[in-house]
Coordinates of C-alpha atoms and ligand atoms in Angstrom, one line a residue:
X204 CA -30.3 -123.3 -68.6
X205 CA -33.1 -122.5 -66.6
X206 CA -33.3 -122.8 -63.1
X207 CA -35.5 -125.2 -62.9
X208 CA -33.9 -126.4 -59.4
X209 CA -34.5 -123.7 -57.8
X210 CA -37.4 -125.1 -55.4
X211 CA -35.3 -128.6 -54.9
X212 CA -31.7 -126.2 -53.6
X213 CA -34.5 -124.0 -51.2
X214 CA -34.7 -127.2 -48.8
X215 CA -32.9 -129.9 -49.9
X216 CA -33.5 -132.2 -46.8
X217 CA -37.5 -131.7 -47.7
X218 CA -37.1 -132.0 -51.7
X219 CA -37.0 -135.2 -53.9
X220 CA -35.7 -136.3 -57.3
X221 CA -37.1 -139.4 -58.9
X222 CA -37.0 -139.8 -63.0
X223 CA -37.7 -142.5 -65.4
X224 CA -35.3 -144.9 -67.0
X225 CA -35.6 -145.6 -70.6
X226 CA -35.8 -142.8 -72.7
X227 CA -34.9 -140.5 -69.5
X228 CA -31.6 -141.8 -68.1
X229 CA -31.1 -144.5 -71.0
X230 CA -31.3 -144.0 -74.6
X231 CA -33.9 -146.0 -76.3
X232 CA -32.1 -148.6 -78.4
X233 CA -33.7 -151.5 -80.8
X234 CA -32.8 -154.3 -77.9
X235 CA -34.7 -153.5 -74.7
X236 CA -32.0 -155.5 -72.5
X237 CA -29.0 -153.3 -74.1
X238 CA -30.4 -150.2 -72.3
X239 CA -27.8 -148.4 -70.4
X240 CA -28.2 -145.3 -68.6
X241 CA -25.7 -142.5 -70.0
X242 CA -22.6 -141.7 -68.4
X243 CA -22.6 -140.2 -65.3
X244 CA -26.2 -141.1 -65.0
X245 CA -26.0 -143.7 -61.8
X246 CA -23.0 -141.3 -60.2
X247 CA -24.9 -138.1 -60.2
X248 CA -27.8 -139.8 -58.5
X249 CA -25.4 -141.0 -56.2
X250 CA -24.5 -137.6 -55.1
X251 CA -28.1 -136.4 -55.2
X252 CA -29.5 -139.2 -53.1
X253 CA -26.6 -138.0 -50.4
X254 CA -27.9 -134.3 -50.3
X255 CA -31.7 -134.4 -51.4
X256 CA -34.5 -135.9 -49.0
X257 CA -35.5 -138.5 -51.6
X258 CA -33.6 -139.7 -54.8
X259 CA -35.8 -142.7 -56.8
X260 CA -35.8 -144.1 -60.2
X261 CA -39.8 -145.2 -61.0
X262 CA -39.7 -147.4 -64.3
X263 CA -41.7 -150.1 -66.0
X264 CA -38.4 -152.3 -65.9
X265 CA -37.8 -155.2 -63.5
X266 CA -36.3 -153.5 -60.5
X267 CA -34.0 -156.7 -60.3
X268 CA -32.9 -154.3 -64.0
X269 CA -32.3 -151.2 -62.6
X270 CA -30.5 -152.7 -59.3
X271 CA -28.2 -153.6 -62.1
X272 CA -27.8 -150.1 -63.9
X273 CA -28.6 -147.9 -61.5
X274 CA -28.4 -149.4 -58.1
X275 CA -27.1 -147.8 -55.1
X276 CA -27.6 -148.2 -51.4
X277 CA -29.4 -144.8 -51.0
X278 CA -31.7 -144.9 -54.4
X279 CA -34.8 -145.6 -54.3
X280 CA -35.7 -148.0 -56.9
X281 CA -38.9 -149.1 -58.2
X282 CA -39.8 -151.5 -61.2
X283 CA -42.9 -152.7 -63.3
X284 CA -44.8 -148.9 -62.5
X285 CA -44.3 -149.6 -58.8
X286 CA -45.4 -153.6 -58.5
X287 CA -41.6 -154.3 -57.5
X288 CA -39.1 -152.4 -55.5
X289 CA -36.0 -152.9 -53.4
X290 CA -35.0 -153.3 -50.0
X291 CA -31.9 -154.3 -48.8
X292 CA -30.8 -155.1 -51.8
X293 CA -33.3 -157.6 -52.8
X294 CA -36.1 -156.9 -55.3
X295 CA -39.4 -157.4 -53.0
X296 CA -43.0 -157.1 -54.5
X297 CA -45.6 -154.7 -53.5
X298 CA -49.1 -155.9 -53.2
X299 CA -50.6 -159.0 -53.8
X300 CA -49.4 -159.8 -57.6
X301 CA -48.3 -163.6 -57.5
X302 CA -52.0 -164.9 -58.7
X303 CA -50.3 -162.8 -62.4
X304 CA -47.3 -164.8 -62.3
X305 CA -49.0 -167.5 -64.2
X306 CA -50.7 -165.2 -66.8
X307 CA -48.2 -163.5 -67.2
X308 CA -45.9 -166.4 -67.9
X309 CA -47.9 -168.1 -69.9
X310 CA -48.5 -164.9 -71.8
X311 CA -45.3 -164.3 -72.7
X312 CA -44.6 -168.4 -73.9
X313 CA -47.3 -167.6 -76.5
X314 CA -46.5 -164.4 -77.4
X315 CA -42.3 -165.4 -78.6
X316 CA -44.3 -168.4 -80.5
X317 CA -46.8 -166.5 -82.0
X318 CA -45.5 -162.9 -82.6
X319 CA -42.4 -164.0 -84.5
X320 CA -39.0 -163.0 -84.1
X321 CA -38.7 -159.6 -84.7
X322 CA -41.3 -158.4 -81.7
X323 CA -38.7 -158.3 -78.4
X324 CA -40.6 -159.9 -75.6
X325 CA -39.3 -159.1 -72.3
X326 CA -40.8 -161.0 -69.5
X327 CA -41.7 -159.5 -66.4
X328 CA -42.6 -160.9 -63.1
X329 CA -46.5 -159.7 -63.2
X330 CA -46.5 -159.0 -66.5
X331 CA -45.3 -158.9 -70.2
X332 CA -43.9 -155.8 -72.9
X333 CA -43.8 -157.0 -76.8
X334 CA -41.5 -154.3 -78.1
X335 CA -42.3 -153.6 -82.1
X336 CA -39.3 -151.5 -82.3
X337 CA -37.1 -153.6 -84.4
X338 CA -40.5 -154.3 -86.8
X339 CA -42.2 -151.1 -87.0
X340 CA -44.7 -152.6 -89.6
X341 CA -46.0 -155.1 -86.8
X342 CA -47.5 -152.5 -84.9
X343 CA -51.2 -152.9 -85.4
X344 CA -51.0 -156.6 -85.2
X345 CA -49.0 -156.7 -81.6
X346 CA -51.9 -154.2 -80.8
X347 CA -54.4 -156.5 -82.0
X348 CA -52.8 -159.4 -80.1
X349 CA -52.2 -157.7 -77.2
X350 CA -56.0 -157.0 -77.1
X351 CA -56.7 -160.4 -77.6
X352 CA -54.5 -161.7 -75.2
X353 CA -56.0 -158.9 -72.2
X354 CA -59.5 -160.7 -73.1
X355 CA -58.7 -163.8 -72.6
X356 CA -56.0 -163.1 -69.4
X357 CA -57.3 -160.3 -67.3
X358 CA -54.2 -158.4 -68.1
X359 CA -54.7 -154.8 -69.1
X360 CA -53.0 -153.4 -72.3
X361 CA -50.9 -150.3 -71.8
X362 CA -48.8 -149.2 -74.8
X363 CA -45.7 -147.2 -74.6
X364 CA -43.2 -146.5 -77.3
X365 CA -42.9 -148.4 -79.8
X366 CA -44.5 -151.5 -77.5
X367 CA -47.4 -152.8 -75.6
X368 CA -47.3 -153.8 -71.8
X369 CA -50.1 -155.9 -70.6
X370 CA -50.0 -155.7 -66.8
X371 CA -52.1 -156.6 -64.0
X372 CA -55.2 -155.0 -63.0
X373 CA -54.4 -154.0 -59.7
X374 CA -54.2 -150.0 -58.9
X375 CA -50.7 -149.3 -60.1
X376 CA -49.2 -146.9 -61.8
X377 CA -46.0 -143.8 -61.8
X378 CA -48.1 -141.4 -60.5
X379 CA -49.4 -143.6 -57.5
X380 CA -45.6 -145.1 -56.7
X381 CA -44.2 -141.4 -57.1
X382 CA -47.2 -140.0 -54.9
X383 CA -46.7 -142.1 -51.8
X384 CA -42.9 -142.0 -52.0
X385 CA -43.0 -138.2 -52.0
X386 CA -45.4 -138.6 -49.2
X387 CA -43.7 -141.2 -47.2
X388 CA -40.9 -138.8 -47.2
X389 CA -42.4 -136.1 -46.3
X390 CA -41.1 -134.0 -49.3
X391 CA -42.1 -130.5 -49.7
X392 CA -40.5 -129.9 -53.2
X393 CA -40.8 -132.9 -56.2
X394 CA -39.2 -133.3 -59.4
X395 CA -40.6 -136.0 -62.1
X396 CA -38.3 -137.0 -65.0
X397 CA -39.9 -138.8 -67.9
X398 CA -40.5 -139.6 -71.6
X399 CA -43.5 -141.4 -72.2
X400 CA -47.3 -141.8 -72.0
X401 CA -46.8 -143.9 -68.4
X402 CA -45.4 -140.7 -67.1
X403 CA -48.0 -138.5 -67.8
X404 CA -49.6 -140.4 -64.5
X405 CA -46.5 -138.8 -62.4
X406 CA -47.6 -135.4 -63.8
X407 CA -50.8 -136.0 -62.1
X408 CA -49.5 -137.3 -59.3
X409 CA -47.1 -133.8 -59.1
X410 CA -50.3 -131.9 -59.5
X411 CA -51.7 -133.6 -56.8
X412 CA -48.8 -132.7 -54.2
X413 CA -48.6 -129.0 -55.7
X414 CA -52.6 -129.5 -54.6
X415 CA -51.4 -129.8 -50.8
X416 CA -48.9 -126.7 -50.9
X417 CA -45.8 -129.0 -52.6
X418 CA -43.6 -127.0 -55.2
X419 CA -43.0 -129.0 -58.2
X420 CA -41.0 -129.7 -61.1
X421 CA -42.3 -131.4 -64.2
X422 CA -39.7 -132.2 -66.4
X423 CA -40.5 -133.8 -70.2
X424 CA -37.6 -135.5 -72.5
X425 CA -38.6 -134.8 -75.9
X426 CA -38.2 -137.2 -78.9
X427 CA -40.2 -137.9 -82.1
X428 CA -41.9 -140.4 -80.0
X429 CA -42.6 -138.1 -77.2
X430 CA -46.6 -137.5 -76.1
X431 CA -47.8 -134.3 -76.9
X432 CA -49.3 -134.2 -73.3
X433 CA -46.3 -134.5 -71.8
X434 CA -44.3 -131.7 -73.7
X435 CA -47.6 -129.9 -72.7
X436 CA -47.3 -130.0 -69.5
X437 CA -43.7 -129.8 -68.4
X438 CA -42.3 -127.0 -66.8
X439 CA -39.0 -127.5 -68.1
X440 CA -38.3 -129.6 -71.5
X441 CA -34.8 -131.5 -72.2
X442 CA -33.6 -132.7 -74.8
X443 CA -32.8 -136.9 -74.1
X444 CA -30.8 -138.6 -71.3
X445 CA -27.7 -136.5 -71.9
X446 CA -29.6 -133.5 -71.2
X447 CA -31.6 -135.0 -68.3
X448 CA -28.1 -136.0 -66.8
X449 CA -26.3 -132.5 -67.5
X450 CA -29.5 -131.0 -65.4
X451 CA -29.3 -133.4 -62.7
X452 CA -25.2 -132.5 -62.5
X453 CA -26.5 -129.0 -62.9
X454 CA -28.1 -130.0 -59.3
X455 CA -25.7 -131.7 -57.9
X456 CA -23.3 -128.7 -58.2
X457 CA -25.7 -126.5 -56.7
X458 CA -25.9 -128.4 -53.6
X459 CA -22.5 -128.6 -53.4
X460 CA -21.9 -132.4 -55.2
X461 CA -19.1 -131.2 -57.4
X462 CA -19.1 -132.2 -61.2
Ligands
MG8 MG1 -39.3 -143.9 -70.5

């Protein structure tokens, strides 16, 4: 393999890791809520959040989710594209989000009755993701209601793989979360793991801290359902979350975490 670590292992103390869940850490499956992140997955990140100066997971997921999958004292953890994170061990919310708590409720009551069985909706605290996986077929007409529903809400639709997210319209996003973390930390070396068309945003963000003298890692998980973009753009392309977690070990052994 590459070594694609190389700028993180120069300073470790100055260098961050964050990645994406699904898709990343967690193969996709048909059941959003049976996503598990490989094995190993939570461990390694473990190890690399005792060495590096920043270790996060940045996901669309309820970070009350990944506090279950991939919680540990010393990851930083950050749900729905950054509108939730954790402190303490309890899920806090960023930014003033509780006037979408009601839409977003009320969003998803309408969307189980209306969309029919086979469309997953997984409720969110500030938001709402119909999942068309298990009903490929239904795509254009979750599209169509998701559009419908954004008019009549003031959600925003924002697809993803096989699903729609409607989400507030506050400034959010991967690529702002991943950009003040990094910041915050003062981080002179960032890697971005991720899968999807959400991630692209982290990309930018990367290419915004290379802008101020950062050294960067872009790292794309391919998949028939990857972004072209994404592929594009990634300095180093892996193969799904076994590969993403093999790299991350690959890391950790570097710095002296052991395998
Ligand atoms: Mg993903």
């Amino acid at each position: 393999m590459s070594q694609w670590f190389a700028p993180l292992a120069a300073n470790p103390a100055q260098a961050g890791l964050f990645t994406d869940f699904d898709g990343t850490l967690a193969p996709i499956v048909d059941a959003p809520e049976e996503a598990r992140p490989v094995r190993g997955a939570a461990q390694t990140l473990t190890i690399l959040a005792e060495r590096l100066g920043r270790v996060g997971v940045i996901s669309g997921r309820p970070a009350a989710f990944l506090l279950r999958h991939v919680g540990a004292p010393k990851i930083g953890l950050w749900g729905l594209h950054g509108l939730e994170t954790v402190e303490g061990g309890q899920v806090v919310s960023v930014g003033a989000t509780e006037e979408w708590r009601a839409a977003a409720v009320a969003t998803a009551g309408r969307a189980a009755q209306e969309l029919g069985p086979a469309v997953d909706v997984e409720r969110k605290s500030q938001g709402v993701t119909l999942h068309y996986r298990r009903a490929p077929a239904e795509a254009e007409r979750v599209r169509a209601w998701a559009e419908a529903a954004a008019g009549a809400t003031g959600l925003v639709p924002c697809p993803a793989r096989m699903s729609v997210e409607l989400r507030p319209p506050i400034p959010h996003g991967k690529g702002q979360t991943l950009e003040a973390a990094a910041r915050e930390a003062g981080l002179s070396a960032v890697a971005f793991a991720g899968d999807d068309v959400g991630d692209v945003a982290a990309f930018d963000a990367l290419d915004r801290l290379a802008a101020g003298g950062a050294a960067v890692v872009r790292i794309g998980v391919n998949s028939e359902e990857a972004p072209p973009e994404l592929l594009a753009r990634a300095d180093l392309v892996l193969d799904g979350p076994d590969e993403v977690v093999a790299a991350f070990r690959e890391l950790a052994s570097v710095l002296g975490g052991g395998r």
